[in-house]
Amino acid sequence: MTAAPVTALVVGCGAGVMTEALSLPVVPDLVIAVNDQIRDWPGPLDVAASLHPDRLAGWLAGRSAPVARVYAPTEEAGVTHVMPRRAHWHGTSGLYAVEVAFALGATRVVLAGVPIDDGPHHAGPHTLAPWGPYYREGWRNAAPALSRHVRSMGGWTARLFGQPDRDWLAAPLSPPRLPRD
């Protein structure tokens, strides 16, 4: 018998993050915020994850409630769990958060505010340009292992993985088999 699906919501820093997250048709079992959303996400957070551990202390200090689990690939102030990232998956802190979600037992991950396109950042005019092609290459490298288990609410990642629907959200899925680096 397959265990009940564990759905993780990864909230990133794309401009549409709030609209996308609020339109998810189910309540996620796990909420993981990356980067500025560690500070800005208005709801409860289960996990913070970032490839920028040197900035975590500032993001965490800006939250009104503490975050019990903070993941980064190296030790730094505020990091509670060190988890190396996959080198060939060089696809932003959002992709790192997907890895963290699966390490925590998620069987599916929904991305909100993780468009990986050249659109604006939720907190200002920042974009991924000119690094977008490099990051998208990392996501494409990861796609074969993630395609059954990841969906996105918008942007380029929605075109890569598709958007979640009720059937996908309810379907039994075994944990993904992630390749070793």
XYZ file of N, CA, C and O in Angstrom:
724
model
N 0.837 -1.172 0.000
C 0.000 0.000 0.000
C 0.889 1.244 0.000
O 1.843 1.341 0.746
N 0.564 2.215 -0.842
C 1.325 3.440 -0.943
C 0.867 4.425 0.118
O -0.325 4.574 0.373
N 1.823 5.089 0.743
C 1.489 6.083 1.769
C 0.771 7.267 1.130
O 0.877 7.505 -0.074
N 0.045 8.008 1.940
C -0.636 9.201 1.455
C 0.392 10.166 0.893
O 1.502 10.275 1.406
N 0.026 10.868 -0.166
C 0.983 11.805 -0.747
C 1.330 12.924 0.229
O 0.483 13.370 1.003
N 2.574 13.319 0.216
C 3.026 14.467 0.990
C 3.339 15.565 -0.012
O 4.229 15.419 -0.846
N 2.565 16.638 0.057
C 2.717 17.734 -0.891
C 3.471 18.874 -0.227
O 3.054 19.379 0.817
N 4.569 19.263 -0.861
C 5.342 20.410 -0.398
C 5.092 21.584 -1.336
O 5.017 21.410 -2.554
N 4.968 22.749 -0.762
C 4.868 23.989 -1.519
C 6.180 24.735 -1.340
O 6.579 25.041 -0.209
N 6.864 25.001 -2.450
C 8.079 25.808 -2.425
C 7.701 27.212 -2.854
O 7.194 27.398 -3.966
N 7.899 28.192 -1.972
C 7.574 29.575 -2.290
C 8.856 30.329 -2.597
O 9.750 30.428 -1.766
N 8.919 30.816 -3.825
C 10.084 31.535 -4.300
C 9.831 33.026 -4.370
O 8.879 33.541 -3.781
N 10.655 33.694 -5.115
C 10.674 35.160 -5.104
C 10.147 35.795 -6.379
O 10.328 36.993 -6.586
N 9.489 35.037 -7.243
C 8.876 35.624 -8.431
C 7.738 36.550 -8.049
O 7.094 36.384 -7.005
N 7.457 37.512 -8.905
C 6.444 38.536 -8.607
C 5.064 37.951 -8.349
O 4.295 38.498 -7.570
N 4.716 36.817 -8.950
C 3.388 36.246 -8.796
C 3.244 35.274 -7.652
O 2.234 34.564 -7.567
N 4.184 35.231 -6.729
C 4.207 34.192 -5.706
C 2.921 34.121 -4.892
O 2.386 33.038 -4.659
N 2.391 35.237 -4.438
C 1.204 35.185 -3.574
C -0.023 34.700 -4.343
O -0.762 33.845 -3.857
N -0.247 35.228 -5.531
C -1.377 34.788 -6.347
C -1.258 33.304 -6.642
O -2.235 32.553 -6.537
N -0.066 32.869 -7.009
C 0.146 31.459 -7.333
C -0.077 30.570 -6.108
O -0.765 29.560 -6.185
N 0.505 30.923 -4.982
C 0.373 30.102 -3.780
C -1.080 30.017 -3.323
O -1.553 28.949 -2.918
N -1.796 31.124 -3.386
C -3.191 31.129 -2.944
C -4.120 30.379 -3.887
O -5.217 29.990 -3.494
N -3.682 30.155 -5.129
C -4.538 29.431 -6.069
C -4.304 27.918 -6.037
O -4.991 27.171 -6.734
N -3.386 27.452 -5.217
C -3.169 26.015 -5.073
C -4.445 25.390 -4.514
O -4.947 25.835 -3.484
N -5.000 24.367 -5.180
C -6.301 23.836 -4.758
C -6.281 22.916 -3.531
O -7.313 22.388 -3.157
N -5.132 22.728 -2.913
C -5.045 21.921 -1.693
C -4.175 22.656 -0.677
O -3.404 23.539 -1.029
N -4.302 22.256 0.574
C -3.423 22.790 1.615
C -2.168 21.917 1.621
O -2.266 20.698 1.783
N -1.007 22.516 1.444
C 0.217 21.698 1.425
C 0.545 21.143 2.809
O 0.183 21.727 3.835
N 1.226 20.026 2.810
C 1.661 19.411 4.060
C 2.927 20.071 4.605
O 3.215 19.982 5.793
N 3.665 20.709 3.728
C 4.971 21.269 4.059
C 5.155 22.548 3.248
O 4.904 22.539 2.038
N 5.551 23.644 3.890
C 5.823 24.898 3.188
C 7.297 25.225 3.369
O 7.797 25.296 4.501
N 7.975 25.417 2.236
C 9.403 25.723 2.219
C 9.585 27.056 1.515
O 9.170 27.212 0.363
N 10.218 28.006 2.183
C 10.484 29.314 1.577
C 11.956 29.422 1.221
O 12.818 28.872 1.918
N 12.228 30.150 0.143
C 13.602 30.396 -0.262
C 13.888 31.896 -0.259
O 13.016 32.723 -0.505
N 15.114 32.210 0.067
C 15.679 33.557 -0.034
C 14.782 34.617 0.599
O 14.408 34.468 1.757
N 14.444 35.693 -0.117
C 13.661 36.783 0.488
C 12.339 36.307 1.076
O 11.825 36.917 2.014
N 11.786 35.232 0.554
C 10.516 34.735 1.099
C 10.682 34.171 2.505
O 9.706 34.049 3.243
N 11.901 33.834 2.891
C 12.139 33.404 4.270
C 11.722 34.534 5.208
O 11.101 34.302 6.241
N 11.999 35.739 4.825
C 11.613 36.918 5.602
C 10.179 37.343 5.315
O 9.428 37.697 6.214
N 9.758 37.301 4.050
C 8.525 37.946 3.610
C 7.276 37.077 3.631
O 6.162 37.603 3.604
N 7.420 35.760 3.636
C 6.242 34.885 3.574
C 5.359 35.148 4.790
O 5.808 35.002 5.934
N 4.085 35.500 4.583
C 3.237 35.894 5.711
C 2.685 34.724 6.526
O 2.235 34.921 7.656
N 2.715 33.543 5.976
C 2.154 32.398 6.689
C 3.221 31.617 7.419
O 4.404 31.962 7.412
N 2.794 30.533 8.060
C 3.754 29.680 8.758
C 4.721 29.029 7.764
O 4.349 28.733 6.632
N 5.926 28.821 8.218
C 6.944 28.130 7.422
C 7.411 26.895 8.164
O 7.696 26.961 9.363
N 7.504 25.805 7.439
C 8.073 24.593 8.015
C 9.584 24.573 7.853
O 10.307 24.064 8.705
N 10.050 25.123 6.717
C 11.456 25.027 6.361
C 11.873 26.282 5.597
O 11.090 26.823 4.813
N 13.105 26.694 5.811
C 13.752 27.706 4.980
C 14.907 27.018 4.267
O 15.584 26.166 4.857
N 15.128 27.373 3.000
C 16.213 26.765 2.230
C 16.829 27.817 1.331
O 16.111 28.610 0.712
N 18.147 27.810 1.242
C 18.811 28.792 0.398
C 20.203 28.329 0.009
O 20.881 27.649 0.780
N 20.611 28.752 -1.178
C 21.988 28.569 -1.615
C 22.838 29.777 -1.223
O 23.981 29.891 -1.636
N 22.275 30.661 -0.430
C 22.964 31.879 0.021
C 23.010 31.903 1.552
O 22.389 32.752 2.186
N 23.744 30.977 2.168
C 23.735 30.888 3.626
C 24.240 32.150 4.316
O 23.850 32.428 5.449
N 25.053 32.928 3.647
C 25.564 34.159 4.236
C 24.467 35.209 4.441
O 24.629 36.139 5.221
N 23.324 35.055 3.786
C 22.224 36.005 3.923
C 21.104 35.488 4.832
O 20.165 36.214 5.135
N 21.186 34.241 5.253
C 20.108 33.635 6.043
C 19.839 34.358 7.356
O 18.678 34.548 7.725
N 20.865 34.753 8.063
C 20.649 35.391 9.367
C 19.780 36.635 9.218
O 18.868 36.858 10.021
N 19.997 37.421 8.189
C 19.185 38.611 7.954
C 17.750 38.269 7.609
O 16.817 38.899 8.125
N 17.563 37.294 6.747
C 16.199 36.891 6.384
C 15.460 36.345 7.603
O 14.297 36.658 7.827
N 16.138 35.512 8.381
C 15.498 34.923 9.562
C 15.174 35.989 10.606
O 14.129 35.918 11.263
N 16.036 36.974 10.760
C 15.801 38.043 11.736
C 14.569 38.867 11.369
O 13.915 39.426 12.247
N 14.215 38.910 10.092
C 13.059 39.674 9.645
C 11.729 38.965 9.821
O 10.675 39.557 9.587
N 11.741 37.701 10.231
C 10.496 36.945 10.425
C 9.908 37.221 11.801
O 10.628 37.384 12.778
N 8.588 37.203 11.853
C 7.935 37.388 13.153
C 7.897 36.087 13.952
O 7.758 36.114 15.168
N 8.018 34.956 13.286
C 8.024 33.652 13.963
C 9.268 32.886 13.518
O 9.683 32.984 12.363
N 9.865 32.123 14.410
C 11.068 31.388 14.031
C 10.768 30.256 13.045
O 9.631 29.806 12.920
N 11.795 29.810 12.359
C 11.729 28.665 11.456
C 12.613 27.586 12.065
O 13.803 27.816 12.304
N 12.036 26.427 12.333
C 12.761 25.375 13.044
C 13.851 24.724 12.199
O 14.907 24.366 12.718
N 13.591 24.561 10.893
C 14.556 23.869 10.036
C 15.027 24.819 8.938
O 14.228 25.293 8.133
N 16.331 25.052 8.919
C 16.930 25.954 7.942
C 18.034 25.188 7.226
O 19.015 24.776 7.850
N 17.856 25.001 5.918
C 18.782 24.218 5.106
C 19.638 25.113 4.225
O 19.137 26.069 3.624
N 20.915 24.751 4.125
C 21.856 25.403 3.218
C 22.959 24.390 2.917
O 23.142 23.415 3.651
N 23.702 24.604 1.828
C 24.750 23.639 1.480
C 26.015 23.758 2.333
O 26.865 22.872 2.290
N 26.150 24.848 3.101
C 27.304 25.025 3.971
C 26.849 25.617 5.303
O 25.767 26.196 5.391
N 27.686 25.487 6.315
C 27.369 26.045 7.629
C 27.494 27.552 7.607
O 28.377 28.104 6.971
N 26.597 28.187 8.329
C 26.591 29.644 8.480
C 25.618 29.941 9.614
O 24.821 29.088 9.993
N 25.653 31.140 10.133
C 24.731 31.517 11.202
C 23.290 31.281 10.755
O 22.907 31.671 9.662
N 22.521 30.614 11.599
C 21.117 30.346 11.310
C 20.849 29.009 10.651
O 19.724 28.523 10.653
N 21.836 28.383 10.056
C 21.655 27.095 9.371
C 21.563 25.989 10.416
O 22.436 25.848 11.264
N 20.480 25.212 10.357
C 20.315 24.087 11.284
C 20.612 22.752 10.620
O 20.875 21.769 11.308
N 20.535 22.705 9.284
C 20.770 21.467 8.551
C 21.618 21.775 7.312
O 21.190 22.535 6.444
N 22.783 21.152 7.245
C 23.635 21.296 6.069
C 23.340 20.135 5.129
O 23.396 18.973 5.534
N 22.982 20.464 3.901
C 22.722 19.452 2.884
C 23.377 19.924 1.589
O 22.971 20.952 1.033
N 24.404 19.208 1.126
C 25.050 19.628 -0.122
C 24.058 19.620 -1.285
O 23.085 18.868 -1.286
N 24.316 20.461 -2.255
C 23.451 20.492 -3.434
C 24.080 19.667 -4.545
O 25.274 19.373 -4.517
N 23.266 19.324 -5.513
C 23.743 18.569 -6.669
C 24.383 19.557 -7.639
O 23.723 20.468 -8.117
N 25.630 19.360 -7.939
C 26.392 20.323 -8.750
C 25.788 20.520 -10.139
O 25.710 21.647 -10.629
N 25.355 19.458 -10.786
C 24.852 19.604 -12.157
C 23.417 20.122 -12.211
O 22.884 20.369 -13.269
N 22.797 20.320 -11.048
C 21.447 20.890 -10.980
C 21.526 22.370 -10.607
O 20.739 22.866 -9.840
N 22.448 23.107 -11.157
C 22.684 24.508 -10.795
C 21.481 25.381 -11.139
O 21.550 26.265 -11.956
N 20.378 25.158 -10.480
C 19.145 25.824 -10.872
C 18.493 26.683 -9.825
O 17.292 26.633 -9.677
N 19.181 27.437 -9.062
C 18.645 28.393 -8.105
C 18.299 27.746 -6.774
O 18.218 26.527 -6.637
N 18.026 28.598 -5.791
C 17.621 28.123 -4.474
C 16.282 27.396 -4.539
O 16.007 26.531 -3.700
N 15.449 27.715 -5.515
C 14.183 26.998 -5.681
C 14.406 25.524 -5.964
O 13.709 24.661 -5.409
N 15.358 25.211 -6.819
C 15.658 23.812 -7.106
C 16.271 23.133 -5.883
O 15.955 21.981 -5.577
N 17.104 23.850 -5.165
C 17.650 23.313 -3.919
C 16.509 22.990 -2.946
O 16.508 21.938 -2.297
N 15.513 23.851 -2.871
C 14.363 23.608 -1.984
C 13.588 22.362 -2.404
O 13.052 21.649 -1.554
N 13.536 22.076 -3.700
C 12.907 20.842 -4.172
C 13.679 19.644 -3.621
O 13.077 18.686 -3.117
N 14.999 19.698 -3.680
C 15.812 18.615 -3.119
C 15.533 18.439 -1.630
O 15.410 17.321 -1.135
N 15.444 19.553 -0.911
C 15.157 19.508 0.523
C 13.785 18.876 0.763
O 13.631 18.023 1.641
N 12.804 19.267 -0.028
C 11.450 18.707 0.130
C 11.472 17.187 0.010
O 10.857 16.486 0.826
N 12.173 16.677 -0.984
C 12.231 15.228 -1.154
C 13.014 14.569 -0.022
O 12.647 13.490 0.439
N 14.054 15.212 0.463
C 14.807 14.672 1.598
C 13.924 14.592 2.846
O 14.136 13.727 3.703
N 12.922 15.459 2.929
C 12.000 15.466 4.072
C 10.773 14.576 3.864
O 9.851 14.590 4.678
N 10.735 13.830 2.773
C 9.665 12.869 2.563
C 8.549 13.293 1.637
O 7.562 12.558 1.482
N 8.658 14.437 1.004
C 7.625 14.841 0.047
C 7.610 13.884 -1.143
O 8.658 13.394 -1.563
N 6.424 13.609 -1.636
C 6.291 12.797 -2.844
C 5.953 13.659 -4.052
O 6.034 13.206 -5.176
N 5.546 14.895 -3.778
C 5.284 15.852 -4.857
C 5.594 17.247 -4.346
O 5.466 17.519 -3.148
N 6.002 18.118 -5.275
C 6.352 19.493 -4.934
C 5.659 20.424 -5.912
O 5.682 20.199 -7.122
N 5.046 21.466 -5.368
C 4.433 22.511 -6.181
C 5.262 23.781 -5.988
O 5.553 24.174 -4.865
N 5.631 24.394 -7.110
C 6.407 25.628 -7.095
C 5.470 26.818 -7.241
O 4.631 26.837 -8.138
N 5.617 27.807 -6.389
C 4.893 29.078 -6.507
C 5.932 30.185 -6.437
O 6.776 30.195 -5.530
N 5.896 31.097 -7.399
C 6.894 32.153 -7.413
C 8.277 31.663 -7.783
O 9.280 32.243 -7.390
N 8.336 30.581 -8.547
C 9.606 30.020 -9.019
C 9.520 29.896 -10.549
O 9.580 28.802 -11.097
N 9.358 31.033 -11.244
C 9.150 30.967 -12.687
C 10.419 30.713 -13.488
O 10.350 30.215 -14.605
N 11.567 31.063 -12.954
C 12.876 30.946 -13.613
C 12.832 31.585 -15.004
O 13.323 31.059 -15.991
N 12.191 32.743 -15.049
C 12.201 33.528 -16.286
C 12.783 34.903 -15.958
O 13.306 35.104 -14.869
N 12.715 35.803 -16.886
C 13.332 37.115 -16.684
C 12.364 38.143 -16.106
O 12.620 39.336 -16.169
N 11.248 37.688 -15.525
C 10.278 38.592 -14.917
C 10.795 39.176 -13.613
O 11.842 38.774 -13.097
N 10.040 40.110 -13.048
C 10.499 40.787 -11.828
C 10.400 39.919 -10.588
O 9.665 38.951 -10.533
N 11.133 40.337 -9.598
C 11.177 39.752 -8.267
C 9.982 40.298 -7.482
O 9.524 41.400 -7.740
N 9.477 39.568 -6.517
C 8.304 40.015 -5.763
C 8.579 41.288 -4.970
O 7.662 42.043 -4.674
N 9.817 41.542 -4.604
C 10.126 42.692 -3.759
C 10.856 43.793 -4.521
O 11.532 44.605 -3.925
N 10.754 43.800 -5.836
C 11.426 44.853 -6.581
C 11.758 44.447 -7.991
O 11.286 43.421 -8.472
N 12.582 45.226 -8.639
C 12.843 45.022 -10.065
C 13.868 43.938 -10.384
O 14.179 43.726 -11.544
N 14.397 43.253 -9.380
C 15.420 42.241 -9.636
C 14.898 41.178 -10.600
O 13.727 40.813 -10.560
N 15.767 40.680 -11.444
C 15.422 39.570 -12.327
C 16.583 38.578 -12.316
O 17.646 38.863 -11.761
N 16.385 37.440 -12.958
C 17.456 36.459 -13.091
C 18.407 36.793 -14.233
O 19.459 36.182 -14.360
N 18.019 37.735 -15.096
C 18.885 38.105 -16.212
C 20.187 38.677 -15.643
O 20.143 39.393 -14.655
N 21.309 38.357 -16.160
C 21.613 37.558 -17.340
C 21.887 36.091 -17.044
O 22.354 35.358 -17.899
N 21.602 35.630 -15.823
C 21.923 34.261 -15.430
C 20.825 33.250 -15.766
O 21.001 32.054 -15.565
N 19.702 33.711 -16.278
C 18.573 32.831 -16.566
C 18.919 31.596 -17.373
O 18.538 30.484 -16.991
N 19.647 31.727 -18.484
C 19.968 30.520 -19.266
C 20.756 29.481 -18.458
O 20.501 28.281 -18.572
N 21.673 29.927 -17.643
C 22.455 29.013 -16.811
C 21.556 28.280 -15.814
O 21.632 27.060 -15.659
N 20.666 29.026 -15.142
C 19.760 28.408 -14.182
C 18.764 27.474 -14.859
O 18.485 26.380 -14.354
N 18.232 27.879 -16.000
C 17.286 26.999 -16.711
C 17.964 25.706 -17.148
O 17.347 24.638 -17.115
N 19.254 25.777 -17.508
C 19.989 24.559 -17.850
C 20.025 23.607 -16.647
O 19.830 22.397 -16.796
N 20.241 24.138 -15.455
C 20.239 23.299 -14.252
C 18.894 22.639 -14.014
O 18.814 21.463 -13.668
N 17.808 23.400 -14.212
C 16.469 22.830 -14.074
C 16.218 21.769 -15.143
O 15.627 20.722 -14.854
N 16.665 22.019 -16.377
C 16.496 21.000 -17.435
C 17.276 19.737 -17.086
O 16.812 18.619 -17.343
N 18.471 19.878 -16.505
C 19.253 18.712 -16.087
C 18.505 17.895 -15.041
O 18.606 16.674 -15.007
N 17.767 18.561 -14.169
C 17.035 17.890 -13.098
C 15.695 17.318 -13.561
O 15.159 16.406 -12.928
N 15.157 17.853 -14.639
C 13.793 17.501 -15.069
C 13.539 16.006 -15.234
O 12.470 15.535 -14.818
N 14.436 15.220 -15.821
C 14.119 13.793 -15.954
C 13.817 13.112 -14.618
O 12.935 12.265 -14.541
N 14.524 13.471 -13.564
C 14.288 12.861 -12.250
C 13.065 13.452 -11.557
O 12.471 12.800 -10.695
N 12.667 14.669 -11.940
C 11.609 15.368 -11.212
C 10.268 15.411 -11.912
O 9.260 15.749 -11.289
N 10.210 15.083 -13.181
C 9.020 15.376 -13.988
C 7.723 14.757 -13.458
O 6.668 15.358 -13.603
N 7.768 13.596 -12.836
C 6.544 13.002 -12.269
C 6.148 13.648 -10.950
O 5.004 13.547 -10.530
N 7.096 14.312 -10.296
C 6.908 14.736 -8.911
C 6.826 16.241 -8.697
O 6.595 16.680 -7.576
N 7.052 17.034 -9.728
C 7.081 18.495 -9.585
C 6.109 19.127 -10.561
O 6.012 18.712 -11.720
N 5.398 20.141 -10.081
C 4.549 20.991 -10.921
C 4.791 22.426 -10.490
O 5.254 22.686 -9.382
N 4.464 23.356 -11.381
C 4.675 24.772 -11.088
C 3.418 25.558 -11.398
O 2.700 25.260 -12.348
N 3.199 26.582 -10.621
C 2.019 27.423 -10.783
C 2.201 28.472 -11.881
O 1.234 29.106 -12.281
N 3.432 28.696 -12.379
C 3.576 29.699 -13.428
C 4.981 29.823 -13.970
O 5.951 29.309 -13.419
N 5.075 30.549 -15.085
C 6.361 30.866 -15.692
C 6.970 29.715 -16.476
O 6.298 28.749 -16.862
N 8.266 29.823 -16.697
C 9.008 28.839 -17.472
C 8.937 27.462 -16.815
O 8.837 26.445 -17.511
N 8.972 27.387 -15.481
C 8.917 26.079 -14.816
C 7.564 25.397 -15.025
O 7.500 24.171 -15.064
N 6.489 26.173 -15.205
C 5.181 25.569 -15.522
C 5.204 24.976 -16.917
O 4.577 23.943 -17.168
N 5.913 25.603 -17.813
C 6.051 25.023 -19.161
C 6.920 23.769 -19.123
O 6.679 22.817 -19.862
N 7.918 23.753 -18.250
C 8.804 22.590 -18.136
C 8.100 21.404 -17.480
O 8.183 20.278 -17.979
N 7.402 21.644 -16.370
C 6.821 20.556 -15.581
C 5.308 20.419 -15.696
O 4.758 19.400 -15.302
N 4.636 21.448 -16.168
C 3.182 21.464 -16.167
C 2.675 22.052 -14.863
O 3.427 22.246 -13.904
N 1.374 22.342 -14.837
C 0.741 22.894 -13.641
C 0.037 21.773 -12.870
O -0.387 20.784 -13.464
N -0.091 21.935 -11.564
C -0.765 20.891 -10.788
C -2.269 20.919 -11.046
O -2.854 21.971 -11.237
N -2.856 19.754 -11.098
C -4.319 19.664 -11.139
C -4.746 18.715 -10.022
O -3.912 18.068 -9.381
N -6.031 18.649 -9.776
C -6.513 17.832 -8.651
C -6.143 16.360 -8.801
O -5.840 15.693 -7.810
N -6.165 15.832 -10.027
C -5.805 14.425 -10.214
C -4.351 14.172 -9.821
O -4.048 13.203 -9.120
N -3.438 15.031 -10.274
C -2.027 14.866 -9.933
C -1.823 15.030 -8.426
O -1.064 14.281 -7.812
N -2.504 15.993 -7.828
C -2.356 16.234 -6.394
C -2.878 15.067 -5.548
O -2.401 14.851 -4.441
N -3.833 14.307 -6.058
C -4.431 13.206 -5.300
C -3.827 11.843 -5.627
O -3.988 10.896 -4.863
N -3.131 11.736 -6.739
C -2.614 10.442 -7.182
C -1.523 9.933 -6.239
O -0.698 10.707 -5.767
N -1.534 8.623 -5.962
C -0.451 8.075 -5.142
C 0.861 8.111 -5.924
O 0.906 7.747 -7.090
N 1.886 8.597 -5.298
C 3.214 8.626 -5.906
C 4.210 8.080 -4.905
O 4.181 8.442 -3.729
N 5.092 7.229 -5.372
C 6.181 6.789 -4.513
C 7.229 7.909 -4.510
O 7.239 8.760 -5.397
N 8.105 7.918 -3.516
C 9.139 8.959 -3.496
C 9.992 8.905 -4.759
O 10.199 7.832 -5.332
N 10.473 10.063 -5.200
C 11.299 10.065 -6.410
C 12.646 9.407 -6.162
O 13.140 9.373 -5.035
N 13.219 8.911 -7.227
C 14.568 8.347 -7.163
C 15.502 9.390 -7.767
O 15.557 9.546 -8.978
N 16.195 10.070 -6.897
C 17.098 11.121 -7.356
C 18.452 10.513 -7.670
O 18.969 9.700 -6.898
N 19.049 10.909 -8.788
C 20.356 10.367 -9.142
C 21.421 10.854 -8.165
O 21.285 11.917 -7.567
N 22.446 10.067 -8.006
C 23.569 10.496 -7.173
C 24.478 11.365 -8.033
O 24.633 11.134 -9.211
N 25.088 12.363 -7.391
C 26.056 13.193 -8.123
C 27.336 12.445 -8.316
O 27.738 11.622 -7.592
